[in-house]
Amino acid sequence: METSPAADRLTSRFVAGSTIEREVAVCQKLNADGYLATLDHLGESVHSLEEAQQSRDAYLAALEQIAKLEMEATVSVKLTQLGLDFSEANCRANIECLVTRAKSIARLVEVDMESSDYVDRTLQLVSNLHAQYGSVRAVLQAYLYRTESDVHNLCRQSIPIRLCKGAYRESSSVAYPRKKDVDANYVRLMLHLFDHGAYPAIATHDEAILDRAISYIRERNIAADRFEFQMLYGVRRDLQRRLVAAGYRLRLYVPYGNAWYPYFMRRLAERPANVIFLARNLLKN
Ligand SMILES: Cc1cc2nc3c(=O)[nH]c(=O)nc-3n(C[C@H](O)[C@H](O)[C@H](O)COP(=O)(O)OP(=O)(O)OC[C@H]3O[C@@H](n4cnc5c(N)ncnc54)[C@H](O)[C@@H]3O)c2cc1C
């Protein structure tokens, strides 16, 4: 499916395209329209050291483009894409290579969070990298019970955090099963980040939560350069425009590459209406 010629048409709402050229064109346009970007070279759970190195090289190429074109962009990477499943040492060498390059051009590597099995290893690695180089952002998921304590820990180390709700299927032994509890936890953690976080990134399309964020920012007089909002490319473009027009920093997460299947499926699962959108596209000639 990933290499089918119909793929571009199906995925274009959420994915910039299959090549770095397409990605760069989309991100430059976003920058021109006032958005920040984070480039995600699609892929996760690679099967060999060579594949992990290819992912690292794809990210190095993305960082070269960011430097050359002076784009307002970070990169977002998953550790399983850099080989975490079969060699922690290799994974560390790969991510270190990206972080040192990002640091040399004054940009960040954002380390996406995957399913709960990976949280300890991911946070350990991010914490080591932050202590040694800076130039990294951690991601925490509000659906996990443990996240409150992770937020406090990372804030103590001044590690920048992207807060999201969480996109993986998790058991009720580790994650809040009810959406309303996830949302309540998100708001609690977000307010803590506004008060104690190092440049927090509020990653959500939830309008009620965004309204709460904005009222808190106003109440506390928090300057617009002390935090950013983040959203996914193609999701709630109306809200995206509104935030930028109101003068807030908004970074869009823009995926590219051929390995779009798991990413795309998570986006469909989040919202049943997306399946109708997909079906319409499948029926078009
Ligand atoms: C920048 C960014 C980075 C992320 N990084 C990670 C990560 O590293 N690890 C991780 O587990 N998850 C990550 N996520 C995904 C996140 O965990 C959620 O699964 C996703 O953002 C949906 O949650 P929500 O906060 O938008 O709230 P929801 O309550 O799910 O959605 C609120 C509203 O947003 C809109 N919406 C949400 N999703 C969609 C969609 N797919 N299509 C159309 N409309 C939609 C709908 O209007 C919905 O009512 C990231 C999300 C963002 C924005």
JSON list of N, CA and C and ligand atoms in Angstrom, two decimals, residues 13-14 38 76-78 110-115 138-143 162-168 170 179 183 186 202-209 229-236 238-239 251-254 263-264 266-274, ligand 1:
[
{"chain": "A", "resi": 13, "resn": "ARG", "atom": "N", "xyz": [-3.79, 14.76, 2.85]},
{"chain": "A", "resi": 13, "resn": "ARG", "atom": "CA", "xyz": [-4.32, 15.65, 3.88]},
{"chain": "A", "resi": 13, "resn": "ARG", "atom": "C", "xyz": [-3.41, 15.69, 5.11]},
{"chain": "A", "resi": 14, "resn": "PHE", "atom": "N", "xyz": [-2.76, 14.57, 5.42]},
{"chain": "A", "resi": 14, "resn": "PHE", "atom": "CA", "xyz": [-1.96, 14.50, 6.66]},
{"chain": "A", "resi": 14, "resn": "PHE", "atom": "C", "xyz": [-0.46, 14.41, 6.42]},
{"chain": "A", "resi": 38, "resn": "THR", "atom": "N", "xyz": [7.77, 21.15, 12.41]},
{"chain": "A", "resi": 38, "resn": "THR", "atom": "CA", "xyz": [8.68, 20.09, 12.82]},
{"chain": "A", "resi": 38, "resn": "THR", "atom": "C", "xyz": [8.57, 18.99, 11.78]},
{"chain": "A", "resi": 76, "resn": "SER", "atom": "N", "xyz": [11.32, 15.84, 14.31]},
{"chain": "A", "resi": 76, "resn": "SER", "atom": "CA", "xyz": [10.70, 14.95, 15.29]},
{"chain": "A", "resi": 76, "resn": "SER", "atom": "C", "xyz": [11.03, 13.52, 14.90]},
{"chain": "A", "resi": 77, "resn": "VAL", "atom": "N", "xyz": [11.53, 12.76, 15.87]},
{"chain": "A", "resi": 77, "resn": "VAL", "atom": "CA", "xyz": [12.03, 11.42, 15.53]},
{"chain": "A", "resi": 77, "resn": "VAL", "atom": "C", "xyz": [11.56, 10.41, 16.58]},
{"chain": "A", "resi": 78, "resn": "LYS", "atom": "N", "xyz": [11.33, 9.18, 16.14]},
{"chain": "A", "resi": 78, "resn": "LYS", "atom": "CA", "xyz": [10.97, 8.10, 17.06]},
{"chain": "A", "resi": 78, "resn": "LYS", "atom": "C", "xyz": [12.21, 7.23, 17.29]},
{"chain": "A", "resi": 110, "resn": "GLU", "atom": "N", "xyz": [13.13, 16.81, 18.52]},
{"chain": "A", "resi": 110, "resn": "GLU", "atom": "CA", "xyz": [12.00, 16.46, 19.38]},
{"chain": "A", "resi": 110, "resn": "GLU", "atom": "C", "xyz": [11.86, 14.94, 19.33]},
{"chain": "A", "resi": 111, "resn": "VAL", "atom": "N", "xyz": [11.91, 14.31, 20.51]},
{"chain": "A", "resi": 111, "resn": "VAL", "atom": "CA", "xyz": [11.88, 12.84, 20.54]},
{"chain": "A", "resi": 111, "resn": "VAL", "atom": "C", "xyz": [10.45, 12.39, 20.83]},
{"chain": "A", "resi": 112, "resn": "ASP", "atom": "N", "xyz": [9.76, 11.96, 19.79]},
{"chain": "A", "resi": 112, "resn": "ASP", "atom": "CA", "xyz": [8.37, 11.52, 19.93]},
{"chain": "A", "resi": 112, "resn": "ASP", "atom": "C", "xyz": [8.27, 10.42, 20.98]},
{"chain": "A", "resi": 113, "resn": "MET", "atom": "N", "xyz": [7.12, 10.32, 21.64]},
{"chain": "A", "resi": 113, "resn": "MET", "atom": "CA", "xyz": [6.92, 9.23, 22.59]},
{"chain": "A", "resi": 113, "resn": "MET", "atom": "C", "xyz": [6.07, 8.15, 21.94]},
{"chain": "A", "resi": 114, "resn": "GLU", "atom": "N", "xyz": [6.52, 6.91, 22.10]},
{"chain": "A", "resi": 114, "resn": "GLU", "atom": "CA", "xyz": [5.79, 5.78, 21.51]},
{"chain": "A", "resi": 114, "resn": "GLU", "atom": "C", "xyz": [5.01, 5.07, 22.61]},
{"chain": "A", "resi": 115, "resn": "SER", "atom": "N", "xyz": [4.75, 3.77, 22.46]},
{"chain": "A", "resi": 115, "resn": "SER", "atom": "CA", "xyz": [3.87, 3.11, 23.43]},
{"chain": "A", "resi": 115, "resn": "SER", "atom": "C", "xyz": [4.57, 2.99, 24.79]},
{"chain": "A", "resi": 138, "resn": "ALA", "atom": "N", "xyz": [11.49, 16.60, 25.02]},
{"chain": "A", "resi": 138, "resn": "ALA", "atom": "CA", "xyz": [10.83, 15.32, 25.34]},
{"chain": "A", "resi": 138, "resn": "ALA", "atom": "C", "xyz": [9.34, 15.44, 25.02]},
{"chain": "A", "resi": 139, "resn": "VAL", "atom": "N", "xyz": [8.70, 14.29, 24.84]},
{"chain": "A", "resi": 139, "resn": "VAL", "atom": "CA", "xyz": [7.24, 14.28, 24.66]},
{"chain": "A", "resi": 139, "resn": "VAL", "atom": "C", "xyz": [6.63, 13.44, 25.78]},
{"chain": "A", "resi": 140, "resn": "LEU", "atom": "N", "xyz": [5.60, 13.97, 26.42]},
{"chain": "A", "resi": 140, "resn": "LEU", "atom": "CA", "xyz": [4.87, 13.20, 27.45]},
{"chain": "A", "resi": 140, "resn": "LEU", "atom": "C", "xyz": [3.40, 13.11, 27.08]},
{"chain": "A", "resi": 141, "resn": "GLN", "atom": "N", "xyz": [2.79, 11.98, 27.51]},
{"chain": "A", "resi": 141, "resn": "GLN", "atom": "CA", "xyz": [1.40, 11.70, 27.12]},
{"chain": "A", "resi": 141, "resn": "GLN", "atom": "C", "xyz": [0.48, 11.76, 28.34]},
{"chain": "A", "resi": 142, "resn": "ALA", "atom": "N", "xyz": [-0.54, 12.61, 28.26]},
{"chain": "A", "resi": 142, "resn": "ALA", "atom": "CA", "xyz": [-1.42, 12.82, 29.43]},
{"chain": "A", "resi": 142, "resn": "ALA", "atom": "C", "xyz": [-2.25, 11.59, 29.76]},
{"chain": "A", "resi": 143, "resn": "TYR", "atom": "N", "xyz": [-2.38, 10.61, 28.85]},
{"chain": "A", "resi": 143, "resn": "TYR", "atom": "CA", "xyz": [-3.20, 9.45, 29.18]},
{"chain": "A", "resi": 143, "resn": "TYR", "atom": "C", "xyz": [-2.52, 8.48, 30.15]},
{"chain": "A", "resi": 162, "resn": "ARG", "atom": "N", "xyz": [6.97, 18.54, 25.16]},
{"chain": "A", "resi": 162, "resn": "ARG", "atom": "CA", "xyz": [5.74, 18.63, 24.36]},
{"chain": "A", "resi": 162, "resn": "ARG", "atom": "C", "xyz": [4.71, 17.77, 25.08]},
{"chain": "A", "resi": 163, "resn": "LEU", "atom": "N", "xyz": [3.57, 18.36, 25.42]},
{"chain": "A", "resi": 163, "resn": "LEU", "atom": "CA", "xyz": [2.52, 17.59, 26.09]},
{"chain": "A", "resi": 163, "resn": "LEU", "atom": "C", "xyz": [1.44, 17.23, 25.07]},
{"chain": "A", "resi": 164, "resn": "CYS", "atom": "N", "xyz": [1.20, 15.90, 24.91]},
{"chain": "A", "resi": 164, "resn": "CYS", "atom": "CA", "xyz": [0.09, 15.47, 24.05]},
{"chain": "A", "resi": 164, "resn": "CYS", "atom": "C", "xyz": [-0.79, 14.53, 24.86]},
{"chain": "A", "resi": 165, "resn": "LYS", "atom": "N", "xyz": [-1.91, 14.10, 24.27]},
{"chain": "A", "resi": 165, "resn": "LYS", "atom": "CA", "xyz": [-2.79, 13.19, 25.02]},
{"chain": "A", "resi": 165, "resn": "LYS", "atom": "C", "xyz": [-2.29, 11.76, 24.95]},
{"chain": "A", "resi": 166, "resn": "GLY", "atom": "N", "xyz": [-1.72, 11.35, 23.82]},
{"chain": "A", "resi": 166, "resn": "GLY", "atom": "CA", "xyz": [-1.25, 9.97, 23.66]},
{"chain": "A", "resi": 166, "resn": "GLY", "atom": "C", "xyz": [-2.05, 9.27, 22.59]},
{"chain": "A", "resi": 167, "resn": "ALA", "atom": "N", "xyz": [-1.35, 8.56, 21.70]},
{"chain": "A", "resi": 167, "resn": "ALA", "atom": "CA", "xyz": [-2.00, 8.03, 20.49]},
{"chain": "A", "resi": 167, "resn": "ALA", "atom": "C", "xyz": [-1.98, 6.50, 20.39]},
{"chain": "A", "resi": 168, "resn": "TYR", "atom": "N", "xyz": [-1.49, 5.79, 21.40]},
{"chain": "A", "resi": 168, "resn": "TYR", "atom": "CA", "xyz": [-1.35, 4.33, 21.28]},
{"chain": "A", "resi": 168, "resn": "TYR", "atom": "C", "xyz": [-2.42, 3.64, 22.11]},
{"chain": "A", "resi": 170, "resn": "GLU", "atom": "N", "xyz": [-3.47, 1.55, 24.93]},
{"chain": "A", "resi": 170, "resn": "GLU", "atom": "CA", "xyz": [-2.81, 1.18, 26.19]},
{"chain": "A", "resi": 170, "resn": "GLU", "atom": "C", "xyz": [-3.80, 0.51, 27.12]},
{"chain": "A", "resi": 179, "resn": "LYS", "atom": "N", "xyz": [-11.84, 9.15, 28.28]},
{"chain": "A", "resi": 179, "resn": "LYS", "atom": "CA", "xyz": [-11.35, 10.39, 27.67]},
{"chain": "A", "resi": 179, "resn": "LYS", "atom": "C", "xyz": [-11.44, 11.59, 28.61]},
{"chain": "A", "resi": 183, "resn": "ASP", "atom": "N", "xyz": [-8.46, 14.13, 29.49]},
{"chain": "A", "resi": 183, "resn": "ASP", "atom": "CA", "xyz": [-8.56, 15.58, 29.27]},
{"chain": "A", "resi": 183, "resn": "ASP", "atom": "C", "xyz": [-8.28, 16.36, 30.57]},
{"chain": "A", "resi": 186, "resn": "TYR", "atom": "N", "xyz": [-4.70, 16.25, 31.26]},
{"chain": "A", "resi": 186, "resn": "TYR", "atom": "CA", "xyz": [-3.98, 17.15, 30.33]},
{"chain": "A", "resi": 186, "resn": "TYR", "atom": "C", "xyz": [-4.00, 18.58, 30.87]},
{"chain": "A", "resi": 202, "resn": "ILE", "atom": "N", "xyz": [2.37, 22.94, 23.84]},
{"chain": "A", "resi": 202, "resn": "ILE", "atom": "CA", "xyz": [1.03, 22.44, 24.12]},
{"chain": "A", "resi": 202, "resn": "ILE", "atom": "C", "xyz": [0.48, 21.84, 22.83]},
{"chain": "A", "resi": 203, "resn": "ALA", "atom": "N", "xyz": [0.53, 20.51, 22.73]},
{"chain": "A", "resi": 203, "resn": "ALA", "atom": "CA", "xyz": [0.19, 19.84, 21.47]},
{"chain": "A", "resi": 203, "resn": "ALA", "atom": "C", "xyz": [-1.19, 19.23, 21.55]},
{"chain": "A", "resi": 204, "resn": "THR", "atom": "N", "xyz": [-2.17, 19.94, 21.05]},
{"chain": "A", "resi": 204, "resn": "THR", "atom": "CA", "xyz": [-3.54, 19.43, 21.04]},
{"chain": "A", "resi": 204, "resn": "THR", "atom": "C", "xyz": [-4.38, 20.23, 20.05]},
{"chain": "A", "resi": 205, "resn": "HIS", "atom": "N", "xyz": [-5.48, 19.59, 19.57]},
{"chain": "A", "resi": 205, "resn": "HIS", "atom": "CA", "xyz": [-6.46, 20.30, 18.74]},
{"chain": "A", "resi": 205, "resn": "HIS", "atom": "C", "xyz": [-7.75, 20.48, 19.51]},
{"chain": "A", "resi": 206, "resn": "ASP", "atom": "N", "xyz": [-7.70, 20.21, 20.81]},
{"chain": "A", "resi": 206, "resn": "ASP", "atom": "CA", "xyz": [-8.90, 20.23, 21.64]},
{"chain": "A", "resi": 206, "resn": "ASP", "atom": "C", "xyz": [-9.24, 21.69, 21.97]},
{"chain": "A", "resi": 207, "resn": "GLU", "atom": "N", "xyz": [-10.35, 22.15, 21.39]},
{"chain": "A", "resi": 207, "resn": "GLU", "atom": "CA", "xyz": [-10.68, 23.57, 21.49]},
{"chain": "A", "resi": 207, "resn": "GLU", "atom": "C", "xyz": [-10.93, 24.01, 22.95]},
{"chain": "A", "resi": 208, "resn": "ALA", "atom": "N", "xyz": [-11.57, 23.13, 23.72]},
{"chain": "A", "resi": 208, "resn": "ALA", "atom": "CA", "xyz": [-11.85, 23.51, 25.12]},
{"chain": "A", "resi": 208, "resn": "ALA", "atom": "C", "xyz": [-10.53, 23.66, 25.88]},
{"chain": "A", "resi": 209, "resn": "ILE", "atom": "N", "xyz": [-9.59, 22.76, 25.62]},
{"chain": "A", "resi": 209, "resn": "ILE", "atom": "CA", "xyz": [-8.29, 22.84, 26.31]},
{"chain": "A", "resi": 209, "resn": "ILE", "atom": "C", "xyz": [-7.53, 24.08, 25.84]},
{"chain": "A", "resi": 229, "resn": "PHE", "atom": "N", "xyz": [2.23, 26.48, 20.87]},
{"chain": "A", "resi": 229, "resn": "PHE", "atom": "CA", "xyz": [1.23, 25.46, 20.61]},
{"chain": "A", "resi": 229, "resn": "PHE", "atom": "C", "xyz": [1.75, 24.58, 19.49]},
{"chain": "A", "resi": 230, "resn": "GLN", "atom": "N", "xyz": [1.27, 23.35, 19.44]},
{"chain": "A", "resi": 230, "resn": "GLN", "atom": "CA", "xyz": [1.65, 22.46, 18.34]},
{"chain": "A", "resi": 230, "resn": "GLN", "atom": "C", "xyz": [0.39, 21.72, 17.85]},
{"chain": "A", "resi": 231, "resn": "MET", "atom": "N", "xyz": [0.32, 21.52, 16.55]},
{"chain": "A", "resi": 231, "resn": "MET", "atom": "CA", "xyz": [-0.78, 20.74, 15.96]},
{"chain": "A", "resi": 231, "resn": "MET", "atom": "C", "xyz": [-0.24, 19.89, 14.82]},
{"chain": "A", "resi": 232, "resn": "LEU", "atom": "N", "xyz": [-1.05, 18.94, 14.39]},
{"chain": "A", "resi": 232, "resn": "LEU", "atom": "CA", "xyz": [-0.64, 18.09, 13.28]},
{"chain": "A", "resi": 232, "resn": "LEU", "atom": "C", "xyz": [-1.04, 18.75, 11.96]},
{"chain": "A", "resi": 233, "resn": "TYR", "atom": "N", "xyz": [-0.16, 18.63, 10.98]},
{"chain": "A", "resi": 233, "resn": "TYR", "atom": "CA", "xyz": [-0.43, 19.12, 9.63]},
{"chain": "A", "resi": 233, "resn": "TYR", "atom": "C", "xyz": [-1.76, 18.53, 9.15]},
{"chain": "A", "resi": 234, "resn": "GLY", "atom": "N", "xyz": [-2.66, 19.39, 8.70]},
{"chain": "A", "resi": 234, "resn": "GLY", "atom": "CA", "xyz": [-3.92, 18.89, 8.12]},
{"chain": "A", "resi": 234, "resn": "GLY", "atom": "C", "xyz": [-5.05, 18.73, 9.12]},
{"chain": "A", "resi": 235, "resn": "VAL", "atom": "N", "xyz": [-4.79, 18.91, 10.41]},
{"chain": "A", "resi": 235, "resn": "VAL", "atom": "CA", "xyz": [-5.85, 18.72, 11.40]},
{"chain": "A", "resi": 235, "resn": "VAL", "atom": "C", "xyz": [-6.27, 20.08, 11.97]},
{"chain": "A", "resi": 236, "resn": "ARG", "atom": "N", "xyz": [-7.56, 20.37, 11.92]},
{"chain": "A", "resi": 236, "resn": "ARG", "atom": "CA", "xyz": [-8.15, 21.61, 12.44]},
{"chain": "A", "resi": 236, "resn": "ARG", "atom": "C", "xyz": [-7.43, 22.86, 11.91]},
{"chain": "A", "resi": 238, "resn": "ASP", "atom": "N", "xyz": [-8.73, 25.39, 10.67]},
{"chain": "A", "resi": 238, "resn": "ASP", "atom": "CA", "xyz": [-9.43, 26.61, 11.13]},
{"chain": "A", "resi": 238, "resn": "ASP", "atom": "C", "xyz": [-8.83, 27.12, 12.44]},
{"chain": "A", "resi": 239, "resn": "LEU", "atom": "N", "xyz": [-8.62, 26.18, 13.37]},
{"chain": "A", "resi": 239, "resn": "LEU", "atom": "CA", "xyz": [-8.03, 26.57, 14.66]},
{"chain": "A", "resi": 239, "resn": "LEU", "atom": "C", "xyz": [-6.59, 27.04, 14.47]},
{"chain": "A", "resi": 251, "resn": "ARG", "atom": "N", "xyz": [3.48, 25.48, 16.04]},
{"chain": "A", "resi": 251, "resn": "ARG", "atom": "CA", "xyz": [4.35, 24.61, 15.25]},
{"chain": "A", "resi": 251, "resn": "ARG", "atom": "C", "xyz": [3.52, 23.46, 14.68]},
{"chain": "A", "resi": 252, "resn": "LEU", "atom": "N", "xyz": [3.63, 23.24, 13.38]},
{"chain": "A", "resi": 252, "resn": "LEU", "atom": "CA", "xyz": [2.91, 22.12, 12.78]},
{"chain": "A", "resi": 252, "resn": "LEU", "atom": "C", "xyz": [3.85, 20.93, 12.58]},
{"chain": "A", "resi": 253, "resn": "TYR", "atom": "N", "xyz": [3.33, 19.76, 12.92]},
{"chain": "A", "resi": 253, "resn": "TYR", "atom": "CA", "xyz": [4.07, 18.50, 12.81]},
{"chain": "A", "resi": 253, "resn": "TYR", "atom": "C", "xyz": [3.79, 17.98, 11.40]},
{"chain": "A", "resi": 254, "resn": "VAL", "atom": "N", "xyz": [4.83, 17.98, 10.56]},
{"chain": "A", "resi": 254, "resn": "VAL", "atom": "CA", "xyz": [4.61, 17.69, 9.14]},
{"chain": "A", "resi": 254, "resn": "VAL", "atom": "C", "xyz": [5.36, 16.41, 8.72]},
{"chain": "A", "resi": 263, "resn": "TYR", "atom": "N", "xyz": [1.24, 5.87, 10.84]},
{"chain": "A", "resi": 263, "resn": "TYR", "atom": "CA", "xyz": [0.88, 7.25, 11.19]},
{"chain": "A", "resi": 263, "resn": "TYR", "atom": "C", "xyz": [-0.53, 7.55, 10.72]},
{"chain": "A", "resi": 264, "resn": "PHE", "atom": "N", "xyz": [-0.79, 7.20, 9.47]},
{"chain": "A", "resi": 264, "resn": "PHE", "atom": "CA", "xyz": [-2.08, 7.48, 8.86]},
{"chain": "A", "resi": 264, "resn": "PHE", "atom": "C", "xyz": [-3.20, 6.74, 9.62]},
{"chain": "A", "resi": 266, "resn": "ARG", "atom": "N", "xyz": [-3.22, 5.86, 12.74]},
{"chain": "A", "resi": 266, "resn": "ARG", "atom": "CA", "xyz": [-3.49, 6.49, 14.04]},
{"chain": "A", "resi": 266, "resn": "ARG", "atom": "C", "xyz": [-4.39, 7.71, 13.86]},
{"chain": "A", "resi": 267, "resn": "ARG", "atom": "N", "xyz": [-4.15, 8.47, 12.76]},
{"chain": "A", "resi": 267, "resn": "ARG", "atom": "CA", "xyz": [-4.99, 9.65, 12.50]},
{"chain": "A", "resi": 267, "resn": "ARG", "atom": "C", "xyz": [-6.42, 9.24, 12.20]},
{"chain": "A", "resi": 268, "resn": "LEU", "atom": "N", "xyz": [-6.60, 8.15, 11.45]},
{"chain": "A", "resi": 268, "resn": "LEU", "atom": "CA", "xyz": [-7.97, 7.69, 11.15]},
{"chain": "A", "resi": 268, "resn": "LEU", "atom": "C", "xyz": [-8.66, 7.24, 12.43]},
{"chain": "A", "resi": 269, "resn": "ALA", "atom": "N", "xyz": [-7.92, 6.52, 13.27]},
{"chain": "A", "resi": 269, "resn": "ALA", "atom": "CA", "xyz": [-8.52, 5.97, 14.49]},
{"chain": "A", "resi": 269, "resn": "ALA", "atom": "C", "xyz": [-8.97, 7.08, 15.43]},
{"chain": "A", "resi": 270, "resn": "GLU", "atom": "N", "xyz": [-8.30, 8.24, 15.37]},
{"chain": "A", "resi": 270, "resn": "GLU", "atom": "CA", "xyz": [-8.66, 9.34, 16.28]},
{"chain": "A", "resi": 270, "resn": "GLU", "atom": "C", "xyz": [-10.01, 9.94, 15.95]},
{"chain": "A", "resi": 271, "resn": "ARG", "atom": "N", "xyz": [-10.41, 9.80, 14.70]},
{"chain": "A", "resi": 271, "resn": "ARG", "atom": "CA", "xyz": [-11.63, 10.51, 14.31]},
{"chain": "A", "resi": 271, "resn": "ARG", "atom": "C", "xyz": [-12.37, 9.75, 13.22]},
{"chain": "A", "resi": 272, "resn": "PRO", "atom": "N", "xyz": [-13.54, 9.20, 13.57]},
{"chain": "A", "resi": 272, "resn": "PRO", "atom": "CA", "xyz": [-14.28, 8.39, 12.60]},
{"chain": "A", "resi": 272, "resn": "PRO", "atom": "C", "xyz": [-14.56, 9.14, 11.29]},
{"chain": "A", "resi": 273, "resn": "ALA", "atom": "N", "xyz": [-14.77, 10.46, 11.37]},
{"chain": "A", "resi": 273, "resn": "ALA", "atom": "CA", "xyz": [-15.08, 11.21, 10.14]},
{"chain": "A", "resi": 273, "resn": "ALA", "atom": "C", "xyz": [-13.94, 11.10, 9.12]},
{"chain": "A", "resi": 274, "resn": "ASN", "atom": "N", "xyz": [-12.74, 10.84, 9.59]},
{"chain": "A", "resi": 274, "resn": "ASN", "atom": "CA", "xyz": [-11.62, 10.71, 8.65]},
{"chain": "A", "resi": 274, "resn": "ASN", "atom": "C", "xyz": [-11.77, 9.48, 7.76]},
{"chain": "B", "resi": 1, "resn": "LIG", "atom": "C1", "xyz": [2.34, 18.16, 17.35]},
{"chain": "B", "resi": 1, "resn": "LIG", "atom": "C2", "xyz": [1.85, 16.85, 17.88]},
{"chain": "B", "resi": 1, "resn": "LIG", "atom": "C3", "xyz": [2.77, 15.86, 18.19]},
{"chain": "B", "resi": 1, "resn": "LIG", "atom": "C4", "xyz": [2.33, 14.64, 18.70]},
{"chain": "B", "resi": 1, "resn": "LIG", "atom": "N1", "xyz": [3.26, 13.71, 19.11]},
{"chain": "B", "resi": 1, "resn": "LIG", "atom": "C5", "xyz": [2.84, 12.57, 19.68]},
{"chain": "B", "resi": 1, "resn": "LIG", "atom": "C6", "xyz": [3.77, 11.65, 20.25]},
{"chain": "B", "resi": 1, "resn": "LIG", "atom": "O1", "xyz": [4.99, 11.84, 20.22]},
{"chain": "B", "resi": 1, "resn": "LIG", "atom": "N2", "xyz": [3.26, 10.53, 20.84]},
{"chain": "B", "resi": 1, "resn": "LIG", "atom": "C7", "xyz": [1.92, 10.28, 20.91]},
{"chain": "B", "resi": 1, "resn": "LIG", "atom": "O2", "xyz": [1.52, 9.26, 21.48]},
{"chain": "B", "resi": 1, "resn": "LIG", "atom": "N3", "xyz": [1.03, 11.12, 20.35]},
{"chain": "B", "resi": 1, "resn": "LIG", "atom": "C8", "xyz": [1.45, 12.26, 19.75]},
{"chain": "B", "resi": 1, "resn": "LIG", "atom": "N4", "xyz": [0.52, 13.13, 19.24]},
{"chain": "B", "resi": 1, "resn": "LIG", "atom": "C9", "xyz": [-0.89, 12.71, 19.05]},
{"chain": "B", "resi": 1, "resn": "LIG", "atom": "C10", "xyz": [-1.73, 12.97, 20.28]},
{"chain": "B", "resi": 1, "resn": "LIG", "atom": "O3", "xyz": [-1.32, 12.13, 21.33]},
{"chain": "B", "resi": 1, "resn": "LIG", "atom": "C11", "xyz": [-3.22, 12.73, 19.99]},
{"chain": "B", "resi": 1, "resn": "LIG", "atom": "O4", "xyz": [-3.43, 11.42, 19.59]},
{"chain": "B", "resi": 1, "resn": "LIG", "atom": "C12", "xyz": [-3.80, 13.65, 18.92]},
{"chain": "B", "resi": 1, "resn": "LIG", "atom": "O5", "xyz": [-3.23, 14.92, 18.95]},
{"chain": "B", "resi": 1, "resn": "LIG", "atom": "C13", "xyz": [-5.31, 13.85, 19.13]},
{"chain": "B", "resi": 1, "resn": "LIG", "atom": "O6", "xyz": [-5.54, 14.38, 20.39]},
{"chain": "B", "resi": 1, "resn": "LIG", "atom": "P1", "xyz": [-6.06, 15.89, 20.65]},
{"chain": "B", "resi": 1, "resn": "LIG", "atom": "O7", "xyz": [-5.24, 16.44, 21.77]},
{"chain": "B", "resi": 1, "resn": "LIG", "atom": "O8", "xyz": [-6.05, 16.68, 19.43]},
{"chain": "B", "resi": 1, "resn": "LIG", "atom": "O9", "xyz": [-7.48, 15.70, 21.28]},
{"chain": "B", "resi": 1, "resn": "LIG", "atom": "P2", "xyz": [-8.78, 14.88, 20.83]},
{"chain": "B", "resi": 1, "resn": "LIG", "atom": "O10", "xyz": [-9.72, 14.97, 21.98]},
{"chain": "B", "resi": 1, "resn": "LIG", "atom": "O11", "xyz": [-8.43, 13.55, 20.29]},
{"chain": "B", "resi": 1, "resn": "LIG", "atom": "O12", "xyz": [-9.32, 15.76, 19.63]},
{"chain": "B", "resi": 1, "resn": "LIG", "atom": "C14", "xyz": [-9.83, 17.06, 19.81]},
{"chain": "B", "resi": 1, "resn": "LIG", "atom": "C15", "xyz": [-10.39, 17.53, 18.48]},
{"chain": "B", "resi": 1, "resn": "LIG", "atom": "O13", "xyz": [-9.33, 17.66, 17.54]},
{"chain": "B", "resi": 1, "resn": "LIG", "atom": "C16", "xyz": [-9.73, 17.23, 16.25]},
{"chain": "B", "resi": 1, "resn": "LIG", "atom": "N5", "xyz": [-8.91, 16.05, 15.88]},
{"chain": "B", "resi": 1, "resn": "LIG", "atom": "C17", "xyz": [-8.09, 15.33, 16.68]},
{"chain": "B", "resi": 1, "resn": "LIG", "atom": "N6", "xyz": [-7.46, 14.37, 15.98]},
{"chain": "B", "resi": 1, "resn": "LIG", "atom": "C18", "xyz": [-7.90, 14.48, 14.71]},
{"chain": "B", "resi": 1, "resn": "LIG", "atom": "C19", "xyz": [-7.62, 13.78, 13.50]},
{"chain": "B", "resi": 1, "resn": "LIG", "atom": "N7", "xyz": [-6.77, 12.77, 13.46]},
{"chain": "B", "resi": 1, "resn": "LIG", "atom": "N8", "xyz": [-8.26, 14.18, 12.39]},
{"chain": "B", "resi": 1, "resn": "LIG", "atom": "C20", "xyz": [-9.13, 15.22, 12.40]},
{"chain": "B", "resi": 1, "resn": "LIG", "atom": "N9", "xyz": [-9.43, 15.92, 13.50]},
{"chain": "B", "resi": 1, "resn": "LIG", "atom": "C21", "xyz": [-8.83, 15.56, 14.64]},
{"chain": "B", "resi": 1, "resn": "LIG", "atom": "C22", "xyz": [-11.19, 16.91, 16.35]},
{"chain": "B", "resi": 1, "resn": "LIG", "atom": "O14", "xyz": [-11.90, 18.08, 16.06]},
{"chain": "B", "resi": 1, "resn": "LIG", "atom": "C23", "xyz": [-11.36, 16.55, 17.83]},
{"chain": "B", "resi": 1, "resn": "LIG", "atom": "O15", "xyz": [-12.65, 16.74, 18.29]},
{"chain": "B", "resi": 1, "resn": "LIG", "atom": "C24", "xyz": [0.94, 14.38, 18.80]},
{"chain": "B", "resi": 1, "resn": "LIG", "atom": "C25", "xyz": [0.02, 15.38, 18.49]},
{"chain": "B", "resi": 1, "resn": "LIG", "atom": "C26", "xyz": [0.45, 16.61, 18.06]},
{"chain": "B", "resi": 1, "resn": "LIG", "atom": "C27", "xyz": [-0.56, 17.67, 17.79]}
]
